[in-house]
JSON list of C-alpha atoms in Angstrom, two decimals:
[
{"chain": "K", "resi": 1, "resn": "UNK", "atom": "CA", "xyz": [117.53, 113.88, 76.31]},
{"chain": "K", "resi": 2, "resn": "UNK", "atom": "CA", "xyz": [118.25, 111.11, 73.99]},
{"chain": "K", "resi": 3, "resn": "UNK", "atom": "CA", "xyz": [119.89, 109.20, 76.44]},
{"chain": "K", "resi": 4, "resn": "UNK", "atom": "CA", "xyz": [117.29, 109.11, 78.70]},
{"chain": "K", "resi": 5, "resn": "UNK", "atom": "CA", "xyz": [114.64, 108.11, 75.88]},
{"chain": "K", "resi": 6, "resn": "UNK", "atom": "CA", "xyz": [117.13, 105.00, 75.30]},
{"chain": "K", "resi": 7, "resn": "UNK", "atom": "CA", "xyz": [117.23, 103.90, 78.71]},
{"chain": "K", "resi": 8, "resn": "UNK", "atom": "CA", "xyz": [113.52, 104.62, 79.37]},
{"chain": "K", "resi": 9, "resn": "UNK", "atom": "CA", "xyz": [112.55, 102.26, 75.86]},
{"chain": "K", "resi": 10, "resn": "UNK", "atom": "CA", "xyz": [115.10, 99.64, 77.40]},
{"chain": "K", "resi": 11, "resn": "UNK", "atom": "CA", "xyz": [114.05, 99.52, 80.65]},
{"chain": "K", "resi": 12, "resn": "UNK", "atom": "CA", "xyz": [109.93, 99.45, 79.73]},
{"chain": "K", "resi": 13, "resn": "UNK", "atom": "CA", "xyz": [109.99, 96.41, 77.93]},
{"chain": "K", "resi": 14, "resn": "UNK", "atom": "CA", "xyz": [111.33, 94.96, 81.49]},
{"chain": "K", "resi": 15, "resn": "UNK", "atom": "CA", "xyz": [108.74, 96.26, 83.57]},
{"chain": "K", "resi": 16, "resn": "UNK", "atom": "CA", "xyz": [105.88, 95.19, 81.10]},
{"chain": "K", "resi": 17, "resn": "UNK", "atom": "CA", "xyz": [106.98, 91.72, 81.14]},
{"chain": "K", "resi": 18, "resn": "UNK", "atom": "CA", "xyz": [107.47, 91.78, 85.02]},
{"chain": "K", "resi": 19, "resn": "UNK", "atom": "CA", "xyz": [103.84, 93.30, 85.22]},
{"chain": "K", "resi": 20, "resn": "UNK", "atom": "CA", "xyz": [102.49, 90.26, 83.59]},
{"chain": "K", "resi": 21, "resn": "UNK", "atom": "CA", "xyz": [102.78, 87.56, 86.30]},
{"chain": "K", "resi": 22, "resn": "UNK", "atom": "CA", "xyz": [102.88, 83.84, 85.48]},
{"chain": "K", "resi": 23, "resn": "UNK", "atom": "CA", "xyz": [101.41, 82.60, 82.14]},
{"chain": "K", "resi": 24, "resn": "UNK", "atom": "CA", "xyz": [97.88, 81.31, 82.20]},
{"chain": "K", "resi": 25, "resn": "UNK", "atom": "CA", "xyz": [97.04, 77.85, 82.41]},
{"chain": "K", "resi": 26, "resn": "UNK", "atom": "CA", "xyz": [96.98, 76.13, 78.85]},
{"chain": "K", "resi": 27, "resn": "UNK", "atom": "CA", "xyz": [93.77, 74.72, 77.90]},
{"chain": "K", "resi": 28, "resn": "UNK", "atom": "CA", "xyz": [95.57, 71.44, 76.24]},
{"chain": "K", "resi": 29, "resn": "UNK", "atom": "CA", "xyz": [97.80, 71.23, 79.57]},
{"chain": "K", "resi": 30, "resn": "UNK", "atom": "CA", "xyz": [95.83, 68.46, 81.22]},
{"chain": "K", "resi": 31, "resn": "UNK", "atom": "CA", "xyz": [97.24, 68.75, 84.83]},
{"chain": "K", "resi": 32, "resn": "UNK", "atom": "CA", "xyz": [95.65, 73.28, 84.20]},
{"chain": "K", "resi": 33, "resn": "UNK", "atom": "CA", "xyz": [93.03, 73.94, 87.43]},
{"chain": "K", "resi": 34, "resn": "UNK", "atom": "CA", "xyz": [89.35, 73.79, 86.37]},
{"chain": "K", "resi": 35, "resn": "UNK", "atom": "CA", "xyz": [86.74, 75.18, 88.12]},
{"chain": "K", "resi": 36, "resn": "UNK", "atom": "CA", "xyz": [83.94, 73.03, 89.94]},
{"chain": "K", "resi": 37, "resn": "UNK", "atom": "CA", "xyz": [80.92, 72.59, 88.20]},
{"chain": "K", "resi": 38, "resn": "UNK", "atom": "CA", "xyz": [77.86, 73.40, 89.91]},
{"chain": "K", "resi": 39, "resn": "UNK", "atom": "CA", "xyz": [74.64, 71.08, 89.14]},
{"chain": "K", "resi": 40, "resn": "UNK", "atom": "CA", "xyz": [71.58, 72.44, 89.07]},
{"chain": "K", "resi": 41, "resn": "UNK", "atom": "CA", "xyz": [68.17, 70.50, 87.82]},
{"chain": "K", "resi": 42, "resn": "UNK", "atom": "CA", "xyz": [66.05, 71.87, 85.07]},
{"chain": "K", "resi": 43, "resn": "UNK", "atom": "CA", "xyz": [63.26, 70.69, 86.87]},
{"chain": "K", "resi": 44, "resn": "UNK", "atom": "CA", "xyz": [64.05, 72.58, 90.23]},
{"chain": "K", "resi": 45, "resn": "UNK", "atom": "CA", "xyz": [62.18, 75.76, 89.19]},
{"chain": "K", "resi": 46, "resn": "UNK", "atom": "CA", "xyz": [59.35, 73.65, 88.59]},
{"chain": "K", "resi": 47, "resn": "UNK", "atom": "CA", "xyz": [56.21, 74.53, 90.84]},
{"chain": "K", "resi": 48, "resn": "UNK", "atom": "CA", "xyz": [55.06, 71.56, 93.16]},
{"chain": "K", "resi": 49, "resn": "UNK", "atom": "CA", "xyz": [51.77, 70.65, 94.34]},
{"chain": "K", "resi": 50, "resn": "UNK", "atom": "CA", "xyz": [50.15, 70.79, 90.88]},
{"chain": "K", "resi": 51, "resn": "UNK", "atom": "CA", "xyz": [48.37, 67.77, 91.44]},
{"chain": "K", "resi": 52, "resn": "UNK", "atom": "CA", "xyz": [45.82, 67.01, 94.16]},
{"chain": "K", "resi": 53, "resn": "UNK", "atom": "CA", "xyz": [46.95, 63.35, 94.50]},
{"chain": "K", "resi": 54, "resn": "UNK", "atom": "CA", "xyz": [48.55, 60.72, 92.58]},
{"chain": "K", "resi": 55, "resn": "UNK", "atom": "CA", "xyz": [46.11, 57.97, 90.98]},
{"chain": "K", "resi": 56, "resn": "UNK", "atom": "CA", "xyz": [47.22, 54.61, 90.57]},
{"chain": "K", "resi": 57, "resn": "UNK", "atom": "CA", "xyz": [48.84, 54.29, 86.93]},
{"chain": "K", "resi": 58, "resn": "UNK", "atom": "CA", "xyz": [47.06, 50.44, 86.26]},
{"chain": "K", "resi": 59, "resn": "UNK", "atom": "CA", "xyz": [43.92, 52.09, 87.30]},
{"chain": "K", "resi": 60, "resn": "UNK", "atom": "CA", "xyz": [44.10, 54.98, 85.39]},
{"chain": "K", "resi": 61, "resn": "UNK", "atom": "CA", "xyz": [45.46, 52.90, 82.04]},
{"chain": "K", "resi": 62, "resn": "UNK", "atom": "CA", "xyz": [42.27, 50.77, 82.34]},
{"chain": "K", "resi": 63, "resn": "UNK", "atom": "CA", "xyz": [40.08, 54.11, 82.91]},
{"chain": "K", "resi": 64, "resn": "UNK", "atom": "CA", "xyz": [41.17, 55.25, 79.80]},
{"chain": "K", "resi": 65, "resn": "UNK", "atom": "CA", "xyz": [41.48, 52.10, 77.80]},
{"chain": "K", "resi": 66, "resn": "UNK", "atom": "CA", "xyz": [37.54, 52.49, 78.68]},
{"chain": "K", "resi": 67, "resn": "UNK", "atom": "CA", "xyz": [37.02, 54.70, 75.34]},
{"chain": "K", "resi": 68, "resn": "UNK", "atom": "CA", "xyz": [37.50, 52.22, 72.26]},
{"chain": "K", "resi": 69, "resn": "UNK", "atom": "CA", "xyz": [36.22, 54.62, 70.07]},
{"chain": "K", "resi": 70, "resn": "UNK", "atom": "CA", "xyz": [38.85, 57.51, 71.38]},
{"chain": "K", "resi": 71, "resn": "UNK", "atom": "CA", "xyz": [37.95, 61.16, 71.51]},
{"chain": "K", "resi": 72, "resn": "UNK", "atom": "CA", "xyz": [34.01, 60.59, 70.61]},
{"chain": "K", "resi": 73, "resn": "UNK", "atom": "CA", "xyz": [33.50, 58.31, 73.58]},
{"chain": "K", "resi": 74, "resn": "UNK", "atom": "CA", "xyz": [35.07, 60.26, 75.67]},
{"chain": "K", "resi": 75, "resn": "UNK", "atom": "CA", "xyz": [33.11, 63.28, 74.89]},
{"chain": "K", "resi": 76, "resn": "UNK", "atom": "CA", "xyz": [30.27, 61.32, 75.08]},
{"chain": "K", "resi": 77, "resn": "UNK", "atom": "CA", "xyz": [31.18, 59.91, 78.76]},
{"chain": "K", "resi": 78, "resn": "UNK", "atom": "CA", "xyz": [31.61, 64.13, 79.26]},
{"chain": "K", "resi": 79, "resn": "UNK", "atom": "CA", "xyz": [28.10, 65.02, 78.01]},
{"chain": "K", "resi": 80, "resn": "UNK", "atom": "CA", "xyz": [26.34, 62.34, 80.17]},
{"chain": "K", "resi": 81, "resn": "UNK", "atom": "CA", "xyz": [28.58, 63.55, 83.33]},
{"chain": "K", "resi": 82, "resn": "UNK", "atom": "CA", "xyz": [27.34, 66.86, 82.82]},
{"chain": "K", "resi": 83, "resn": "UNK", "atom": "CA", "xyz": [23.81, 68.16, 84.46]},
{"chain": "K", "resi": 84, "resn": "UNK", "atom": "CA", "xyz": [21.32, 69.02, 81.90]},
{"chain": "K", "resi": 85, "resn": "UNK", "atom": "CA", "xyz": [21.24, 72.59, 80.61]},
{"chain": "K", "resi": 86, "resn": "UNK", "atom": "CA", "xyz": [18.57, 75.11, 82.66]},
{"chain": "K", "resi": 87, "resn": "UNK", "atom": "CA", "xyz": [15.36, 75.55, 80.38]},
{"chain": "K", "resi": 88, "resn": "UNK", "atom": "CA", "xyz": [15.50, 78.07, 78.12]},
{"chain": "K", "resi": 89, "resn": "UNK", "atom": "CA", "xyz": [14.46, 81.74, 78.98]},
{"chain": "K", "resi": 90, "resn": "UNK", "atom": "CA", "xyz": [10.93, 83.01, 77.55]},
{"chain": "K", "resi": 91, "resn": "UNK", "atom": "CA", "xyz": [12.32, 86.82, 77.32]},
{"chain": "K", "resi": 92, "resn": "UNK", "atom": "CA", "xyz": [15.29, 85.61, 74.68]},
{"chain": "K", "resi": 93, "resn": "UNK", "atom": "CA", "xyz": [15.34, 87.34, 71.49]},
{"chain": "K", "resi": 94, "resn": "UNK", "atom": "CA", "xyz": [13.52, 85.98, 68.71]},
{"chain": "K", "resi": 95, "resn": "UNK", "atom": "CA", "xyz": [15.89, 83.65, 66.51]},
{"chain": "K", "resi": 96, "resn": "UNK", "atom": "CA", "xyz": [17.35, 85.51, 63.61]},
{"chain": "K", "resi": 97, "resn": "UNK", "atom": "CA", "xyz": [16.21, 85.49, 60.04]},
{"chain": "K", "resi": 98, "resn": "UNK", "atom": "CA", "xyz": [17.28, 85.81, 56.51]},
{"chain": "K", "resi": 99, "resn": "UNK", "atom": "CA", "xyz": [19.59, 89.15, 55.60]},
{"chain": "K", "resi": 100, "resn": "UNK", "atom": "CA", "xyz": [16.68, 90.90, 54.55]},
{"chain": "K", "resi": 101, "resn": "UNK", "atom": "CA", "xyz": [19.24, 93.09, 51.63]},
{"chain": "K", "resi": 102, "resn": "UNK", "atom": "CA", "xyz": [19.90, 91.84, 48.26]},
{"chain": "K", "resi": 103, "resn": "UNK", "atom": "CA", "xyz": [23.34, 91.82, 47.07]}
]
């Protein structure tokens, strides 16, 4: 029995080593196989058709440059775009008053 364990723990070192196969490629070796990169966009997943046409950029730049006053002219330019509010309703509730409860 004790020969057998002998040979057995000098023969599995063997077969280990034999199970391993060739060494793997050394990340500092610079002639080691690299995988292809694939390229991919970011902007492929990007839905398309999000605009309804292009406008001309010069155009558009003078459009804007329109508004010296920024953000009040153009809501200004907004309000006078939009058609007038419908008249008001006779049936609306009365406007509110004071809170009628002391504190």
């Amino acid at each position: 029995m004790t020969i057998r364990f002998f040979f057995c723990m000098l023969v599995l070192p063997l077969g280990i080593a034999n199970a391993q196969g060739s060494p793997a490629p050394q990340a500092t070796d610079p002639a080691a196989p690299v995988p292809a990169v694939n390229y991919r966009s970011v902007f492929s997943d990007l839905p398309t058709g999000v605009e309804a046409g292009r406008e001309d950029w010069k155009k558009a730049n003078n459009d804007v440059g329109r508004f010296t006053r920024g953000h009040p002219d153009i809501l200004k330019s907004e309000q006078q775009a939009t058609p007038a509010a419908p008249a008001a309703r006779t049936d609306a509730a009365p406007p509110a008053t004071a809170h009628p409860h002391k504190h």
